[in-house]
Tab-separated table of C-alpha atoms in Angstrom:
chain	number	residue	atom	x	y	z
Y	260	UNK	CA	6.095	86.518	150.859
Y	261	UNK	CA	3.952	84.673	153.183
Y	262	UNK	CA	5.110	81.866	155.176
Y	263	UNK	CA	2.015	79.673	155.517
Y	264	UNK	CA	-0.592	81.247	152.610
Y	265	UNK	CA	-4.406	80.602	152.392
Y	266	UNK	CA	-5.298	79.246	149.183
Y	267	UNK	CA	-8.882	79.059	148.446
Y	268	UNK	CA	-9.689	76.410	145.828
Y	269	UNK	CA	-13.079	77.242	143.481
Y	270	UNK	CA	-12.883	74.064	141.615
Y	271	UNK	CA	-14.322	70.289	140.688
Y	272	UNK	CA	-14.354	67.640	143.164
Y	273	UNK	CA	-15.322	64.044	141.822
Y	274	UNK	CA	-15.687	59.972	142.920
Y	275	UNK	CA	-13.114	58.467	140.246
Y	276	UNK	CA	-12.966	55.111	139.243
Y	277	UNK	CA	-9.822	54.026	138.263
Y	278	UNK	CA	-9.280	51.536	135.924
Y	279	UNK	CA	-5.834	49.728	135.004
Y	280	UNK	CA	-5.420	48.105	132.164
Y	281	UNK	CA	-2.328	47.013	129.952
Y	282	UNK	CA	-4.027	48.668	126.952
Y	283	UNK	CA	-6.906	50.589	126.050
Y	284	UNK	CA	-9.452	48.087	123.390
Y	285	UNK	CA	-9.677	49.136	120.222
Y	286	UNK	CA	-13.462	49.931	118.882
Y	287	UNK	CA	-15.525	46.959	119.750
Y	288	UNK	CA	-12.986	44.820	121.342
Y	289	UNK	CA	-13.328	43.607	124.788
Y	290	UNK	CA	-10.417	43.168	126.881
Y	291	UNK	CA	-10.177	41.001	129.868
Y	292	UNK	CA	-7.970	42.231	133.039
Y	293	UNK	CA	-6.328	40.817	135.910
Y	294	UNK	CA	-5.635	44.656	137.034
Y	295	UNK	CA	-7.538	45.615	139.955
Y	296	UNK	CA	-10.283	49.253	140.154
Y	297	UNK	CA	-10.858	51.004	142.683
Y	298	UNK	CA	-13.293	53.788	143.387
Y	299	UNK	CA	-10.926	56.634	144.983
Y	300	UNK	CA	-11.084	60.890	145.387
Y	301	UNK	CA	-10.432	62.794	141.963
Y	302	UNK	CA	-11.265	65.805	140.616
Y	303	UNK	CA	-8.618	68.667	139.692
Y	304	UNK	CA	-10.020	70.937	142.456
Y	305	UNK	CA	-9.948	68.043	145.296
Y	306	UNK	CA	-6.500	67.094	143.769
Y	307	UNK	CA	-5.485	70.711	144.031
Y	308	UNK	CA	-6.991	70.858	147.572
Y	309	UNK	CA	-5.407	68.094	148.997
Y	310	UNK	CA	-1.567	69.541	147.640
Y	311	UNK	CA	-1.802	72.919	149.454
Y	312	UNK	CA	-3.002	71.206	152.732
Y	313	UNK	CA	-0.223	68.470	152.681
Y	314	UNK	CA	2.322	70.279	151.365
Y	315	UNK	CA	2.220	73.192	154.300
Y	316	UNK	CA	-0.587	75.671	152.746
Y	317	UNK	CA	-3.947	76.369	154.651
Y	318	UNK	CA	-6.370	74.950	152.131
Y	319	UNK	CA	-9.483	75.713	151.991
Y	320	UNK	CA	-12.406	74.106	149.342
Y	321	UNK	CA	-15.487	75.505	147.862
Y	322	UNK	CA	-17.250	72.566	145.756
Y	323	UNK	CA	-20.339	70.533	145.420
Y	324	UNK	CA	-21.035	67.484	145.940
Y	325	UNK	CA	-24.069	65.108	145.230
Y	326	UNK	CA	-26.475	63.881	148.195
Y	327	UNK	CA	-24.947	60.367	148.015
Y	328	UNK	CA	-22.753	57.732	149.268
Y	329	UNK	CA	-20.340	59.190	147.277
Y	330	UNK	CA	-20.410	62.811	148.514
Y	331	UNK	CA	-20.637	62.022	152.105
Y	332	UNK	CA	-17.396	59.972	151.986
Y	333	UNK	CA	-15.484	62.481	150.110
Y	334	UNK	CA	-16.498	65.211	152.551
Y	335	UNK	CA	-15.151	62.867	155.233
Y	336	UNK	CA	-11.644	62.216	153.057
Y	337	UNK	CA	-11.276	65.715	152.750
Y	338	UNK	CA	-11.645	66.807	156.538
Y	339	UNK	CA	-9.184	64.314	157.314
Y	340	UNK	CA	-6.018	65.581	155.180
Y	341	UNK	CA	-7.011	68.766	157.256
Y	342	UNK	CA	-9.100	70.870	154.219
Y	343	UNK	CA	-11.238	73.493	155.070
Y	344	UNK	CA	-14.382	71.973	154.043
Y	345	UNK	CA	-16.730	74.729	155.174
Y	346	UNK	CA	-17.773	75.638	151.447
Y	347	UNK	CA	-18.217	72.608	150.261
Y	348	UNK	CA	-21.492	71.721	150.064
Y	349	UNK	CA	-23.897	68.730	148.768
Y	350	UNK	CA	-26.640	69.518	145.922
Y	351	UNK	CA	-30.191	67.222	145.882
Y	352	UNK	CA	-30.403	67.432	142.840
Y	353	UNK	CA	-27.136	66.038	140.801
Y	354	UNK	CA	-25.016	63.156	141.815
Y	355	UNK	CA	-21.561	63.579	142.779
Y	356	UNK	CA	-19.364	64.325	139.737
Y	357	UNK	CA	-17.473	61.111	138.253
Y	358	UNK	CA	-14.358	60.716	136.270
Y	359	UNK	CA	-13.542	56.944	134.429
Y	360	UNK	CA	-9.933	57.088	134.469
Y	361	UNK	CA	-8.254	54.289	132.092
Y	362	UNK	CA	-4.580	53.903	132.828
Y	363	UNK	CA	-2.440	51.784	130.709
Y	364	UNK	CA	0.957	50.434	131.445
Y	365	UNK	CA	3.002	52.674	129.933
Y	366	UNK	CA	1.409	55.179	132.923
Y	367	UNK	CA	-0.307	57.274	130.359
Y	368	UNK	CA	-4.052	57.650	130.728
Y	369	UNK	CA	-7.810	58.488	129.168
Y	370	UNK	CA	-9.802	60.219	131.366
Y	371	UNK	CA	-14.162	60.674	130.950
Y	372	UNK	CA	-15.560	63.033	133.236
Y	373	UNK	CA	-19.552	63.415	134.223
Y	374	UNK	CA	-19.721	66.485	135.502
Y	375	UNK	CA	-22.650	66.013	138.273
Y	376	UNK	CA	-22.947	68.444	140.798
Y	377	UNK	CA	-19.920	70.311	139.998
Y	378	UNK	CA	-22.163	71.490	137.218
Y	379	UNK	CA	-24.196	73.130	139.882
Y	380	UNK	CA	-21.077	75.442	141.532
Y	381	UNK	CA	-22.536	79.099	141.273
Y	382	UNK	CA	-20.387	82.692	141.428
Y	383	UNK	CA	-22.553	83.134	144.805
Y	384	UNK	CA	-20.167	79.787	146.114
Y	385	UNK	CA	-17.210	81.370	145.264
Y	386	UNK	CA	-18.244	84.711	146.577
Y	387	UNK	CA	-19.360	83.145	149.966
Y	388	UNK	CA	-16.226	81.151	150.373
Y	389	UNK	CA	-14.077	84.437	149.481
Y	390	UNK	CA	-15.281	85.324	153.526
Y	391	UNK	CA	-12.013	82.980	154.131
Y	392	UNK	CA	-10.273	86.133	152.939
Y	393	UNK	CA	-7.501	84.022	151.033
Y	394	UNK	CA	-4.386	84.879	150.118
Y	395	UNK	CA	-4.994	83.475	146.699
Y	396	UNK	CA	-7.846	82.213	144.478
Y	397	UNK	CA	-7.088	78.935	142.686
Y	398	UNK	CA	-9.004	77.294	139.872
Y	399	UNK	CA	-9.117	75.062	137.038
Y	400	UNK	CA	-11.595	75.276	134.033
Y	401	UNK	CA	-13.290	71.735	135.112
Y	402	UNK	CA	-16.412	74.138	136.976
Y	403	UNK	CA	-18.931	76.130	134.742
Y	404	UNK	CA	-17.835	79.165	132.833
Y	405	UNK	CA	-19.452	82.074	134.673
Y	406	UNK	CA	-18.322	80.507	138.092
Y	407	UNK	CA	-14.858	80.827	137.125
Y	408	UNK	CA	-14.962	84.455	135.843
Y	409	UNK	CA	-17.533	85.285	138.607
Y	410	UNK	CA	-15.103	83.912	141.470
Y	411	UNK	CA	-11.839	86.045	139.666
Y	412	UNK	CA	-13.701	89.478	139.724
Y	413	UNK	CA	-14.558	88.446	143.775
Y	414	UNK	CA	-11.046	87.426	144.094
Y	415	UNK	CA	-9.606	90.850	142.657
Y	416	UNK	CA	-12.144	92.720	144.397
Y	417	UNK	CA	-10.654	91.359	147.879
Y	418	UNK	CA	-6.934	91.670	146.508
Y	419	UNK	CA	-6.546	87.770	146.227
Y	420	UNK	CA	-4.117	87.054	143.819
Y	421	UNK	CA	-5.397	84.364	141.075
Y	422	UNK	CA	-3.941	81.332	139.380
Y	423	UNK	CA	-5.363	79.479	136.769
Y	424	UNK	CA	-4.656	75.561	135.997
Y	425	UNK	CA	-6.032	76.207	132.012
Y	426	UNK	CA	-7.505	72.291	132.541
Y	427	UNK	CA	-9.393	71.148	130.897
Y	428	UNK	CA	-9.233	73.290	127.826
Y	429	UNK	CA	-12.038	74.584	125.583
Y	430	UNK	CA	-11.716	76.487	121.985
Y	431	UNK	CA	-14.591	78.887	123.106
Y	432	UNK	CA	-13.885	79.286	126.746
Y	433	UNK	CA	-13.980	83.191	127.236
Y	434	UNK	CA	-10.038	84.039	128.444
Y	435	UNK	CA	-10.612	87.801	127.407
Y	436	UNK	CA	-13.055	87.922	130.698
Y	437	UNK	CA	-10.733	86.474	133.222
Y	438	UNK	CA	-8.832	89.753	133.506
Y	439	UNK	CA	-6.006	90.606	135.164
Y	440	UNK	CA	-4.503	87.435	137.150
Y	441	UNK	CA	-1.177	85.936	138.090
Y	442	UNK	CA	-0.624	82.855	136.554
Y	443	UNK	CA	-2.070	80.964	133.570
Y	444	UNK	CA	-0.913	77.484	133.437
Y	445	UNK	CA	-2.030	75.200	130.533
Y	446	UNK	CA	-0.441	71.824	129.361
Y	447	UNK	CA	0.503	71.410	125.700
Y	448	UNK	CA	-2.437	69.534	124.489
Y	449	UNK	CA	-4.400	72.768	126.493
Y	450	UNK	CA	-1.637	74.557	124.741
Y	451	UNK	CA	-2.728	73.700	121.517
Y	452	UNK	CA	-6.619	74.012	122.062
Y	453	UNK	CA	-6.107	77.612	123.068
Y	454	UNK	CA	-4.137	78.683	120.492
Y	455	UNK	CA	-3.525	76.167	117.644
Y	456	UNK	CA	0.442	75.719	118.375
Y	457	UNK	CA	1.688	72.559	119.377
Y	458	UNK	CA	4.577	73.658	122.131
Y	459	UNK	CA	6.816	70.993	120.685
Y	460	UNK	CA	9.984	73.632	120.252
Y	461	UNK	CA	10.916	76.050	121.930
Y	462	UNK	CA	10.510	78.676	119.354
Y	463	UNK	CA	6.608	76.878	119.494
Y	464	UNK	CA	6.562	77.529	123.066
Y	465	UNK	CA	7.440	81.225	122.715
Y	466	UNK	CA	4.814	81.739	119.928
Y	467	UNK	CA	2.285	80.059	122.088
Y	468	UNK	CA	2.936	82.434	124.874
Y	469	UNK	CA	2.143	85.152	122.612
Y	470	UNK	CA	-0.678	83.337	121.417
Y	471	UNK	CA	-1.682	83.467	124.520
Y	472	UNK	CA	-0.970	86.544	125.713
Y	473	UNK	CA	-3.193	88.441	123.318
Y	474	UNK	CA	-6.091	86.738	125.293
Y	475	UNK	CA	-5.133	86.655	128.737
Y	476	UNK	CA	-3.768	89.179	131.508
Y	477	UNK	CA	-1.480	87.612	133.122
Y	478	UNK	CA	1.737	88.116	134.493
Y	479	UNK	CA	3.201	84.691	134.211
Y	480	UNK	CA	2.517	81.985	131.969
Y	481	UNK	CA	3.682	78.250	132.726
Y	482	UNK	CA	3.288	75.928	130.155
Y	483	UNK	CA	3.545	72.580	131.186
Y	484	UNK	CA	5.507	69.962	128.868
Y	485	UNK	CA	5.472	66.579	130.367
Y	486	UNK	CA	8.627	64.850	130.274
Y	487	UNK	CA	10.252	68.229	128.889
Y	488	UNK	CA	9.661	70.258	131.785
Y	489	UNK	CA	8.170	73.455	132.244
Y	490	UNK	CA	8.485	76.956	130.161
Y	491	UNK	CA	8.055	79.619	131.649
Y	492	UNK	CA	7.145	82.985	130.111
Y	493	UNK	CA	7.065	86.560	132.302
Y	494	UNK	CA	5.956	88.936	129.392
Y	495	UNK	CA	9.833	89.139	128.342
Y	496	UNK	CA	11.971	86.428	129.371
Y	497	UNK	CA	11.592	82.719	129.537
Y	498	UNK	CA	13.120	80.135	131.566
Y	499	UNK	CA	13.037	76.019	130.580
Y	500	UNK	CA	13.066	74.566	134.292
Y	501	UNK	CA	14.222	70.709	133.543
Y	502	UNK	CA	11.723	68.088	134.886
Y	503	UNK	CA	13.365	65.373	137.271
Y	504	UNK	CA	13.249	61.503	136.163
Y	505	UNK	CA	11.614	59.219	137.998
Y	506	UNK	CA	9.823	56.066	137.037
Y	507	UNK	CA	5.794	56.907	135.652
Y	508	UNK	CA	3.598	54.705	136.936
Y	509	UNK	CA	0.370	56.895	136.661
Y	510	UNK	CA	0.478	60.352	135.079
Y	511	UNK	CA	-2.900	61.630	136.140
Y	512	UNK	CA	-2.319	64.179	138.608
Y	513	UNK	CA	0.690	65.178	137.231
Y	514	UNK	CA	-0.398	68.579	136.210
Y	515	UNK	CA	-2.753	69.531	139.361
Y	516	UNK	CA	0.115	68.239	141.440
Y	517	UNK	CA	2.400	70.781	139.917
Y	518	UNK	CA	0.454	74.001	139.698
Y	519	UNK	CA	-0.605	73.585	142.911
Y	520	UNK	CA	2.802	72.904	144.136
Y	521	UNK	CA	4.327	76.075	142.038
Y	522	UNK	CA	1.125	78.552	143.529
Y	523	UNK	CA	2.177	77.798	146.913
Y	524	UNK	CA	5.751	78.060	146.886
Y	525	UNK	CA	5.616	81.014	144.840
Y	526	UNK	CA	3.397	82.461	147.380
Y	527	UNK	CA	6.002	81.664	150.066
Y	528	UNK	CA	8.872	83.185	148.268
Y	529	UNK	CA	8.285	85.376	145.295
Y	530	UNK	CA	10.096	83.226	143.065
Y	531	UNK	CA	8.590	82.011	140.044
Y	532	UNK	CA	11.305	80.348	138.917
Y	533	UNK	CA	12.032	78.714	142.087
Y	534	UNK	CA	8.440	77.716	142.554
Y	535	UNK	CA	8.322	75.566	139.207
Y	536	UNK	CA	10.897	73.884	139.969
Y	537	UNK	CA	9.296	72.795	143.144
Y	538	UNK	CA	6.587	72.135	141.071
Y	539	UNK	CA	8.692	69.652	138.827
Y	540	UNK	CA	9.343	67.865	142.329
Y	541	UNK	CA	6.103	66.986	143.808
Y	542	UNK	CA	4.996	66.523	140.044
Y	543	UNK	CA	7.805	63.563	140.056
Y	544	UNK	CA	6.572	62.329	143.178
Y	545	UNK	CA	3.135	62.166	141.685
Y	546	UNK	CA	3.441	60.341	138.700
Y	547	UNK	CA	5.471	57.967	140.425
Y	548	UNK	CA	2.642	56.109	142.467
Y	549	UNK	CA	-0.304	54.859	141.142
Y	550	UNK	CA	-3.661	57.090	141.647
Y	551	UNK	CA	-4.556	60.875	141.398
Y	552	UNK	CA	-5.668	62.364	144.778
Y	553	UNK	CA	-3.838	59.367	146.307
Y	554	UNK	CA	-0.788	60.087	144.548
Y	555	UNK	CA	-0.081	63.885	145.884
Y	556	UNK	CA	2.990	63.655	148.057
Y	557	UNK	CA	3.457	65.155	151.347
Y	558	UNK	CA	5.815	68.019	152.236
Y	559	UNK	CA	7.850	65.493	154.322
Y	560	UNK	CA	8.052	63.205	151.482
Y	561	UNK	CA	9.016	65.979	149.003
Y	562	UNK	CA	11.909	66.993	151.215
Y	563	UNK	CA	13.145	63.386	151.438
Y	564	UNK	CA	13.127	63.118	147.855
Y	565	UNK	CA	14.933	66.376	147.353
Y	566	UNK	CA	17.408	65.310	150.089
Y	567	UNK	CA	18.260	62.004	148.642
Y	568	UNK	CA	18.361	63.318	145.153
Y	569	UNK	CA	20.641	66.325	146.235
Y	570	UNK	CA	18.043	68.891	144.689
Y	571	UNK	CA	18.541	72.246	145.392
Y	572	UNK	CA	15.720	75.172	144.334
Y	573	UNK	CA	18.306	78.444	144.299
């Protein structure tokens, strides 16, 4: 257990525009809007970032950013919800990475990403930024290939412990050279990619695991269900941890909200059980305000919530 663990983040940090719109047009229709955009910080890494510092981790970020208006502002963003920014660092070559995200009413969403610089994130990044001597190496799949696996053999190599946010998901990403690592969290749609079983059951959700299993070295897996909830899988067992009900208004964070949430609780207590459902918390909390990055609630808000709600984690 460790009361105030160093996460180091290897991951994709992006300008997003974000879009609201009562409904997404159908092929070759225009729609007009009287919902407003707005150009705010995305990216699953930044989102992931920004949880561990506000939420009582010591975050620290290794990204890239483009040499543009963009990228200096989001370096600026970061510093001030007290990241480590040390690692992240601006490429003249590639603009900052971009994400469209279309929200409709209902608070589900389309997302379009252009990669930009995160494109240009190299294994030497990650094994630079492991000189932070983390606790724990976090990524998502949104940052080439060979970066990932590179940064998980530097992170075993210094006795980091790894977890994985399986977002977004690709048929022929290469699980079988991840190796050994803690936690592999995909959602079902992930689910699904990875392993052609739709998680809709939970007899789906155990055959998925196993799925999943076969290709990945892990000791937990934590599928993540939406409105379901979570299922979690140790090898043996597996536990349904009930989600809590608020109100959606925007669902895009939803999922780096969570797994960042569960890493760094889980960290702090050894409790994987107890850790998703403080994940299911702050993932409440997120989906309940409009926005990704913006969204991410802080450790003083989550223990409002939890107070007023009478939510206990034992």
């Amino acid at each position: 257990m460790i009361s105030i663990p160093r996460i180091l983040t290897v991951g994709s940090a992006n300008i997003d525009l974000n879009a609201r719109t009562y409904r997404v047009p159908a092929r070759g229709e225009t729609v007009l809007e009287e919902n407003r955009y707005e150009y705010l910080p995305g990216g699953k890494g930044a989102n992931s970032a920004k949880a561990f510092a506000v939420l009582g981790g010591e975050s620290v970020f290794a990204a890239k950013l483009g040499s543009d208006t963009h990228g200096a502002k989001l370096s600026e963003i970061y510093r001030s919800f007290g990241i480590d920014t040390r690692f992240v660092t601006c490429d003249k070559k590639e603009r900052t990475g971009l994400a469209i995200v279309l929200t409709e009413a209902s608070g589900d969403n389309r997302i379009i990403v252009y990669p930009g610089a995160n494109n240009r994130l190299r294994g030497v990044d990650a094994e630079e930024a492991m000189t932070c001597y983390p606790d724990a190496l976090y990524m998502q799949l949104e940052i080439p290939d060979e970066t990932v696996i590179a940064a998980a053999e530097f992170a075993r190599a210094a006795g980091a412990k790894i977890f994985i946010d399986a977002g977004p998901a690709r048929r022929d990403f290469p699980l079988e050279r991840l190796g050994p690592i803690e936690v592999f969290s995909p959602n079902e749609e992930e689910t699904f990619t990875f392993t052609g079983i739709r998680p809709t059951t939970v007899e789906a959700c155990l055959k998925a695991c196993l799925a999943l299993s076969a290709r990945v070295d892990t000791k937990y897996i934590v599928l993540k269900l939406g409105g379901r909830g979570v299922y979690l899988y140790d090898g043996k067992y597996f536990n349904i941890i009930s989600p809590y009900n608020v109100e959606v208004v925007d669902s895009t964070a939803a999922g780096d909200a969570f797994t960042a949430a569960m890493t760094l609780e889980y960290l702090r207590c050894d409790d994987m059980v107890r850790a998703c459902r403080f994940g299911c918390v702050v993932g409440a909390l997120t989906v309940s305000k409009p926005g990704s990055f913006t969204a991410i609630p802080s450790r003083n808000e989550v223990e409002k919530f939890m107070s007023v709600n009478d939510i206990r984690l034992d």
